[in-house]
Tab-separated table of C-alpha atoms in Angstrom:
chain	number	residue	atom	x	y	z
O	19	UNK	CA	79.759	160.707	87.487
O	20	UNK	CA	81.981	162.601	89.981
O	21	UNK	CA	84.102	164.024	87.130
O	22	UNK	CA	80.986	165.371	85.310
O	23	UNK	CA	79.727	167.011	88.477
O	24	UNK	CA	83.061	168.767	89.005
O	25	UNK	CA	83.030	169.949	85.397
O	26	UNK	CA	79.534	171.412	85.744
O	27	UNK	CA	80.538	173.169	88.918
O	28	UNK	CA	83.558	174.730	87.196
O	29	UNK	CA	81.350	175.924	84.308
O	30	UNK	CA	78.919	177.604	86.700
O	31	UNK	CA	81.717	179.414	88.508
O	32	UNK	CA	83.272	180.705	85.273
O	33	UNK	CA	79.998	181.969	83.785
O	34	UNK	CA	79.124	183.656	87.066
O	35	UNK	CA	82.426	185.476	87.353
O	36	UNK	CA	82.748	186.740	83.726
O	37	UNK	CA	80.129	189.566	83.987
O	38	UNK	CA	81.445	190.559	87.385
O	39	UNK	CA	84.908	191.139	85.997
O	40	UNK	CA	83.512	193.335	83.157
O	41	UNK	CA	81.430	195.402	85.602
O	42	UNK	CA	84.442	197.157	87.120
O	43	UNK	CA	86.353	197.655	83.855
O	44	UNK	CA	86.947	201.483	83.516
O	45	UNK	CA	85.557	203.260	80.476
O	46	UNK	CA	87.998	204.642	78.054
O	47	UNK	CA	87.924	208.358	77.498
O	48	UNK	CA	86.848	208.763	73.942
O	49	UNK	CA	84.614	211.011	72.074
O	50	UNK	CA	81.869	208.411	71.885
O	51	UNK	CA	78.563	209.028	73.422
O	52	UNK	CA	77.635	207.196	76.579
O	53	UNK	CA	75.037	204.949	74.923
O	54	UNK	CA	77.417	203.748	72.222
O	55	UNK	CA	80.074	202.948	74.769
O	56	UNK	CA	77.570	201.064	76.826
O	57	UNK	CA	76.490	198.963	73.839
O	58	UNK	CA	80.060	198.073	72.920
O	59	UNK	CA	80.809	197.059	76.452
O	60	UNK	CA	77.779	194.727	76.478
O	61	UNK	CA	78.834	193.142	73.160
O	62	UNK	CA	82.348	192.588	74.383
O	63	UNK	CA	81.156	191.048	77.647
O	64	UNK	CA	78.741	188.669	75.870
O	65	UNK	CA	81.422	187.587	73.383
O	66	UNK	CA	83.893	186.956	76.191
O	67	UNK	CA	81.331	184.944	78.181
O	68	UNK	CA	80.527	182.688	75.201
O	69	UNK	CA	84.228	182.054	74.650
O	70	UNK	CA	84.672	180.867	78.257
O	71	UNK	CA	81.581	178.671	78.002
O	72	UNK	CA	82.927	176.903	74.922
O	73	UNK	CA	86.355	176.299	76.491
O	74	UNK	CA	84.928	174.962	79.730
O	75	UNK	CA	82.448	172.715	77.846
O	76	UNK	CA	85.210	171.180	75.789
O	77	UNK	CA	87.271	170.512	78.911
O	78	UNK	CA	84.281	168.988	80.708
O	79	UNK	CA	83.396	166.832	77.706
O	80	UNK	CA	86.964	165.508	77.509
O	81	UNK	CA	87.069	164.714	81.232
O	82	UNK	CA	83.670	163.017	81.055
O	83	UNK	CA	84.679	160.791	78.170
O	84	UNK	CA	87.907	159.900	79.953
O	85	UNK	CA	85.999	158.894	83.118
O	86	UNK	CA	83.446	156.809	81.208
O	87	UNK	CA	86.188	155.071	79.219
O	88	UNK	CA	88.052	154.272	82.410
O	89	UNK	CA	84.906	152.951	84.101
O	90	UNK	CA	83.977	150.791	81.078
O	91	UNK	CA	87.375	148.999	80.758
O	92	UNK	CA	86.452	145.407	79.855
O	93	UNK	CA	87.420	142.392	82.003
O	94	UNK	CA	90.075	140.020	80.569
O	95	UNK	CA	88.738	137.333	78.229
O	96	UNK	CA	90.533	133.980	77.633
O	97	UNK	CA	90.841	132.691	74.101
O	98	UNK	CA	91.264	129.156	75.538
O	99	UNK	CA	87.779	127.627	75.820
O	100	UNK	CA	88.908	125.492	78.740
O	101	UNK	CA	89.059	128.579	81.001
O	102	UNK	CA	85.899	130.449	82.000
O	103	UNK	CA	85.610	133.696	84.049
O	104	UNK	CA	82.664	134.757	86.179
O	105	UNK	CA	81.953	137.909	88.201
O	106	UNK	CA	83.624	141.339	88.585
O	107	UNK	CA	87.315	140.623	89.138
O	108	UNK	CA	89.437	142.731	91.478
O	109	UNK	CA	92.087	144.779	89.673
O	110	UNK	CA	94.938	142.749	91.211
O	111	UNK	CA	93.776	139.585	89.411
O	112	UNK	CA	93.742	141.075	85.876
O	113	UNK	CA	97.422	140.634	85.018
O	114	UNK	CA	97.774	137.093	86.525
O	115	UNK	CA	94.663	135.876	84.686
O	116	UNK	CA	95.840	137.364	81.377
O	117	UNK	CA	99.183	135.616	81.950
O	118	UNK	CA	97.352	132.338	82.658
O	119	UNK	CA	95.257	132.616	79.495
O	120	UNK	CA	98.396	133.159	77.434
O	121	UNK	CA	100.416	130.321	79.022
O	122	UNK	CA	97.854	127.598	79.683
O	123	UNK	CA	97.937	126.156	76.164
O	124	UNK	CA	101.736	125.733	76.299
O	125	UNK	CA	102.072	124.448	79.874
O	126	UNK	CA	103.693	120.979	80.021
O	127	UNK	CA	102.291	117.953	81.893
O	128	UNK	CA	98.800	119.476	82.050
O	129	UNK	CA	95.814	117.181	81.690
O	130	UNK	CA	94.282	118.155	78.323
O	131	UNK	CA	90.825	117.238	79.606
O	132	UNK	CA	90.998	119.740	82.494
O	133	UNK	CA	88.405	122.541	82.611
O	134	UNK	CA	89.135	125.728	84.659
O	135	UNK	CA	86.474	127.956	86.219
O	136	UNK	CA	87.486	131.261	87.871
O	137	UNK	CA	84.881	133.042	89.994
O	138	UNK	CA	85.399	136.498	91.527
O	139	UNK	CA	84.942	136.544	95.304
O	140	UNK	CA	85.701	140.148	96.349
O	141	UNK	CA	89.446	140.491	96.724
O	142	UNK	CA	89.804	136.700	96.540
O	143	UNK	CA	89.437	134.283	93.624
O	144	UNK	CA	87.556	130.962	93.679
O	145	UNK	CA	89.224	128.278	91.532
O	146	UNK	CA	87.403	125.144	90.322
O	147	UNK	CA	89.204	122.425	88.312
O	148	UNK	CA	87.274	119.555	86.665
O	149	UNK	CA	89.244	116.638	85.191
O	150	UNK	CA	88.172	114.263	82.450
O	151	UNK	CA	87.592	111.342	84.868
O	152	UNK	CA	84.995	113.362	86.804
O	153	UNK	CA	87.155	114.524	89.725
O	154	UNK	CA	86.539	118.122	90.854
O	155	UNK	CA	88.824	120.267	93.032
O	156	UNK	CA	88.019	123.638	94.685
O	157	UNK	CA	90.507	126.197	95.993
O	158	UNK	CA	90.170	129.797	97.251
O	159	UNK	CA	93.152	131.985	96.357
O	160	UNK	CA	94.115	135.149	98.249
O	161	UNK	CA	97.348	136.032	96.474
O	162	UNK	CA	97.737	136.373	92.672
O	163	UNK	CA	101.192	134.775	92.973
O	164	UNK	CA	99.546	131.426	93.880
O	165	UNK	CA	97.366	131.176	90.750
O	166	UNK	CA	99.826	129.430	88.393
O	167	UNK	CA	101.353	127.224	91.122
O	168	UNK	CA	98.028	125.903	92.422
O	169	UNK	CA	96.643	125.393	88.915
O	170	UNK	CA	99.687	123.349	87.848
O	171	UNK	CA	99.352	121.155	90.933
O	172	UNK	CA	95.650	120.454	90.289
O	173	UNK	CA	95.991	119.735	86.557
O	174	UNK	CA	99.250	117.771	86.647
O	175	UNK	CA	99.189	114.614	84.491
O	176	UNK	CA	101.715	111.913	85.414
O	177	UNK	CA	103.231	110.682	82.140
O	178	UNK	CA	103.550	106.943	81.467
O	179	UNK	CA	106.751	105.255	80.285
O	180	UNK	CA	107.584	105.700	76.606
O	181	UNK	CA	106.630	102.756	74.377
O	182	UNK	CA	110.235	101.742	73.787
O	183	UNK	CA	110.868	101.447	77.552
O	184	UNK	CA	107.752	99.451	78.395
O	185	UNK	CA	108.415	95.804	79.334
O	186	UNK	CA	107.188	93.302	76.746
O	187	UNK	CA	103.995	91.420	77.635
O	188	UNK	CA	104.504	87.953	79.135
O	189	UNK	CA	104.285	85.087	76.641
O	190	UNK	CA	100.949	83.355	76.430
O	191	UNK	CA	101.199	79.810	77.709
O	192	UNK	CA	98.565	77.264	76.863
O	193	UNK	CA	98.064	76.348	80.480
O	194	UNK	CA	95.629	73.504	81.175
O	195	UNK	CA	92.211	74.720	82.166
O	196	UNK	CA	90.306	72.526	84.622
O	197	UNK	CA	86.819	71.562	83.528
O	198	UNK	CA	83.899	73.379	85.063
O	199	UNK	CA	82.498	71.472	88.022
O	200	UNK	CA	79.211	69.806	87.194
O	201	UNK	CA	76.314	69.523	89.576
O	202	UNK	CA	76.727	66.201	91.317
O	203	UNK	CA	73.807	63.811	91.662
O	204	UNK	CA	75.594	61.667	94.242
O	205	UNK	CA	73.836	61.176	97.587
O	206	UNK	CA	75.207	62.761	100.714
O	207	UNK	CA	78.303	60.987	102.011
O	208	UNK	CA	79.335	59.541	98.632
O	209	UNK	CA	83.074	59.258	98.108
O	210	UNK	CA	84.273	60.679	94.827
O	211	UNK	CA	87.733	61.228	93.450
O	212	UNK	CA	88.926	64.665	92.409
O	213	UNK	CA	88.603	65.208	88.642
O	214	UNK	CA	91.725	64.845	86.557
O	215	UNK	CA	93.140	68.013	85.036
O	216	UNK	CA	92.877	67.904	81.267
O	217	UNK	CA	96.200	68.038	79.449
O	218	UNK	CA	98.313	66.688	82.328
O	219	UNK	CA	99.937	63.278	82.389
O	220	UNK	CA	99.391	62.723	86.112
O	221	UNK	CA	96.295	63.125	88.187
O	222	UNK	CA	96.244	64.443	91.710
O	223	UNK	CA	96.793	61.695	94.291
O	224	UNK	CA	93.903	60.138	96.105
O	225	UNK	CA	94.007	57.909	99.210
O	226	UNK	CA	90.951	56.026	100.381
O	227	UNK	CA	90.088	53.424	103.009
O	228	UNK	CA	87.895	50.342	102.623
O	229	UNK	CA	86.459	47.892	105.165
O	230	UNK	CA	84.338	44.913	104.106
O	231	UNK	CA	82.533	41.802	105.329
O	232	UNK	CA	81.268	38.860	103.254
O	233	UNK	CA	79.554	35.470	103.489
O	234	UNK	CA	81.115	32.879	101.167
O	235	UNK	CA	80.474	29.410	99.880
O	236	UNK	CA	83.653	27.484	99.098
O	237	UNK	CA	84.445	24.343	97.128
O	238	UNK	CA	87.769	22.642	97.983
O	239	UNK	CA	89.519	19.556	96.655
O	240	UNK	CA	90.536	16.972	96.174
O	241	UNK	CA	88.594	15.146	97.348
O	242	UNK	CA	85.818	17.717	97.140
O	243	UNK	CA	84.789	19.568	100.261
O	244	UNK	CA	81.869	21.987	100.707
O	245	UNK	CA	81.860	24.718	103.317
O	246	UNK	CA	80.050	27.901	104.313
O	247	UNK	CA	82.015	30.618	106.054
O	248	UNK	CA	82.845	34.263	106.275
O	249	UNK	CA	85.610	36.701	105.422
O	250	UNK	CA	86.664	40.220	106.317
O	251	UNK	CA	89.216	42.708	105.060
O	252	UNK	CA	90.597	46.218	105.590
O	253	UNK	CA	92.513	48.035	102.887
O	254	UNK	CA	94.039	51.283	101.681
O	255	UNK	CA	93.234	52.630	98.213
O	256	UNK	CA	95.953	54.937	96.815
O	257	UNK	CA	94.467	56.060	93.516
O	258	UNK	CA	93.375	52.897	91.632
O	259	UNK	CA	95.308	50.404	93.744
O	260	UNK	CA	94.109	48.176	96.588
O	261	UNK	CA	96.406	46.957	99.411
O	262	UNK	CA	94.569	45.023	102.075
O	263	UNK	CA	94.722	42.523	104.913
O	264	UNK	CA	92.247	39.629	104.551
O	265	UNK	CA	91.015	36.855	106.834
O	266	UNK	CA	88.667	33.920	106.323
O	267	UNK	CA	87.110	31.171	108.381
O	268	UNK	CA	85.227	27.995	107.406
O	269	UNK	CA	83.884	26.521	110.635
O	270	UNK	CA	82.819	23.264	108.980
O	271	UNK	CA	84.014	21.573	105.800
O	272	UNK	CA	82.333	18.330	104.821
O	273	UNK	CA	83.149	15.891	102.002
O	274	UNK	CA	80.935	16.406	98.969
O	275	UNK	CA	80.554	12.658	98.123
O	276	UNK	CA	80.385	10.452	101.196
O	277	UNK	CA	80.745	11.639	104.761
O	278	UNK	CA	82.668	9.580	107.291
O	279	UNK	CA	80.737	9.288	110.576
O	280	UNK	CA	82.094	11.693	113.219
O	281	UNK	CA	84.501	13.431	110.785
O	282	UNK	CA	84.910	17.210	110.986
O	283	UNK	CA	87.300	19.655	109.330
O	284	UNK	CA	87.786	23.380	109.977
O	285	UNK	CA	90.032	25.954	108.301
O	286	UNK	CA	91.050	29.508	109.183
O	287	UNK	CA	93.747	31.871	107.990
O	288	UNK	CA	94.889	35.391	107.162
O	289	UNK	CA	96.971	37.040	104.505
O	290	UNK	CA	97.337	39.902	102.058
O	291	UNK	CA	95.608	41.023	98.858
O	292	UNK	CA	96.733	43.378	96.109
O	293	UNK	CA	94.347	44.526	93.376
O	294	UNK	CA	93.975	47.168	90.713
O	295	UNK	CA	90.868	49.019	89.514
O	296	UNK	CA	90.171	47.902	85.944
O	297	UNK	CA	86.832	49.610	85.419
O	298	UNK	CA	85.183	52.543	87.097
O	299	UNK	CA	81.903	54.196	86.260
O	300	UNK	CA	79.497	56.203	88.320
O	301	UNK	CA	77.737	53.029	89.507
O	302	UNK	CA	80.187	50.152	89.029
O	303	UNK	CA	83.799	49.414	89.882
O	304	UNK	CA	85.721	46.255	88.942
O	305	UNK	CA	88.949	45.110	90.647
O	306	UNK	CA	91.302	42.235	89.864
O	307	UNK	CA	94.327	41.080	91.858
O	308	UNK	CA	96.199	38.377	93.759
O	309	UNK	CA	96.217	37.012	97.287
O	310	UNK	CA	98.644	35.170	99.533
O	311	UNK	CA	97.458	33.530	102.732
O	312	UNK	CA	98.582	31.222	105.494
O	313	UNK	CA	95.754	28.717	106.112
O	314	UNK	CA	95.469	26.198	108.943
O	315	UNK	CA	93.359	23.042	108.331
O	316	UNK	CA	92.215	21.121	111.400
O	317	UNK	CA	90.677	17.594	111.274
O	318	UNK	CA	88.925	15.721	114.052
O	319	UNK	CA	87.109	12.408	114.525
O	320	UNK	CA	84.546	11.952	117.327
O	321	UNK	CA	85.211	8.204	117.638
O	322	UNK	CA	88.690	8.899	118.961
O	323	UNK	CA	89.808	10.342	122.261
O	324	UNK	CA	90.855	13.025	122.088
O	325	UNK	CA	88.760	13.694	119.032
O	326	UNK	CA	91.177	16.188	117.428
O	327	UNK	CA	93.609	14.365	115.192
O	328	UNK	CA	95.806	17.312	114.216
O	329	UNK	CA	96.283	20.461	112.102
O	330	UNK	CA	98.234	21.327	108.980
O	331	UNK	CA	99.484	24.730	107.898
O	332	UNK	CA	99.937	25.629	104.253
O	333	UNK	CA	100.736	28.770	102.275
O	334	UNK	CA	98.193	29.461	99.564
O	335	UNK	CA	98.447	31.747	96.552
O	336	UNK	CA	95.377	32.871	94.686
O	337	UNK	CA	93.642	35.297	92.375
O	338	UNK	CA	90.756	37.621	93.137
O	339	UNK	CA	88.074	39.430	91.157
O	340	UNK	CA	85.407	41.595	92.729
O	341	UNK	CA	82.855	44.232	91.856
O	342	UNK	CA	81.701	47.280	93.784
O	343	UNK	CA	78.134	48.330	92.977
O	344	UNK	CA	76.621	51.560	94.291
O	345	UNK	CA	77.056	55.306	94.493
O	346	UNK	CA	77.278	55.936	98.221
O	347	UNK	CA	79.898	55.096	100.842
O	348	UNK	CA	78.359	51.649	101.362
O	349	UNK	CA	78.509	49.398	98.304
O	350	UNK	CA	77.349	45.914	97.391
O	351	UNK	CA	80.515	43.777	96.893
O	352	UNK	CA	80.238	40.335	95.211
O	353	UNK	CA	83.586	38.589	94.655
O	354	UNK	CA	85.135	35.428	93.242
O	355	UNK	CA	88.479	33.991	94.357
O	356	UNK	CA	90.543	30.823	93.876
O	357	UNK	CA	93.736	29.605	95.582
O	358	UNK	CA	96.178	26.705	95.607
O	359	UNK	CA	98.665	25.230	98.097
O	360	UNK	CA	101.842	24.479	96.064
O	361	UNK	CA	103.310	22.287	98.837
O	362	UNK	CA	100.466	19.799	98.493
O	363	UNK	CA	100.649	19.406	94.718
O	364	UNK	CA	101.551	15.924	93.395
O	365	UNK	CA	100.598	13.932	96.499
O	366	UNK	CA	97.756	13.500	98.939
O	367	UNK	CA	98.608	15.276	102.171
O	368	UNK	CA	97.018	13.510	105.146
O	369	UNK	CA	96.995	13.936	108.911
O	370	UNK	CA	95.949	10.317	109.378
O	371	UNK	CA	95.538	7.375	107.014
O	372	UNK	CA	92.014	6.850	108.340
O	373	UNK	CA	90.985	10.405	107.360
O	374	UNK	CA	90.400	12.035	103.953
O	375	UNK	CA	93.304	13.957	102.355
O	376	UNK	CA	93.720	17.671	103.019
O	377	UNK	CA	92.470	19.993	100.258
O	378	UNK	CA	95.018	21.329	97.745
O	379	UNK	CA	92.911	24.015	96.031
O	380	UNK	CA	89.695	25.955	96.627
O	381	UNK	CA	87.323	28.299	94.821
O	382	UNK	CA	84.722	30.543	96.475
O	383	UNK	CA	81.850	32.902	95.668
O	384	UNK	CA	81.262	35.633	98.270
O	385	UNK	CA	78.462	38.146	98.770
O	386	UNK	CA	79.311	41.088	100.976
O	387	UNK	CA	79.274	44.806	101.619
O	388	UNK	CA	82.052	47.348	101.823
O	389	UNK	CA	82.431	50.856	103.177
O	390	UNK	CA	84.747	53.306	101.450
O	391	UNK	CA	85.967	56.629	102.765
O	392	UNK	CA	88.855	59.070	102.568
């Protein structure tokens, strides 16, 4: 608009000065009359004025078109759809943005999912980069020289190793998979063993402790003796084995057939037991094993003074079978055992000829309870 105003002003000055210049032009001395001369002068002045008007109009029109064309120069447009421009850009950003639009498609290590948004902010430029994973970065640039550098840093994609250089995947091993733990219905305090791992030849080790008491009825012979006594034991249970210390006491053993007046016999001893778990279910366990024991038999007769006649010690070897019934730490424990004294086989061992022989073998049924823990 300033160029058009200047052009109009120039046109006004030229048209105003053209008649003024003709006014002082001297008349030629000719034979023409004054009126004819005057008419020719007017025609010449009008023709000259129109000529100046046309020249000035053409100049003004050319300048006006040049100004409008310069004012309407379009902003740069990127052919790459990943780059968008917004706002009236400052002139200093035109060349760097055109360079970016031309180079962006061929730039190496650039995330192909990146989207670029350039927003004019006066003499500065607002840069927004959005990556394919949703991350967004914002930067404000003041110098055109920083445009390419900052954009490369924000859109850099770190390349992975080529397929031929990647390490091979580890071989798949059919490793044993432990079974899923089931909801236990055992009461609180119950002792359970850890489950075995499927596909392995050995289970994890387990060590338990047992303590038990029992009341037993025993038959000994020969001759036959009947007695009622008690027993106790304490043992370790590594896995399915049983290693224990046992003790028993029969305070009174009486002959089964005929009893001699004033005769009494007592036996007590201790030893070891080894057993193995043959059967195990959720409710029942069955053990079988062997025992060895040192047993002392004492005989007395009230008609003598002192009444105690003497005692005999014998080593006994036996077998044992017992059951454990129950789900908790305390279990019902019936058992059956039998033993023999090898030193007394083949003859009747006696402490006195007036007294019955000492027993060589015995068999007992016991009813007791045991506590098991870890």
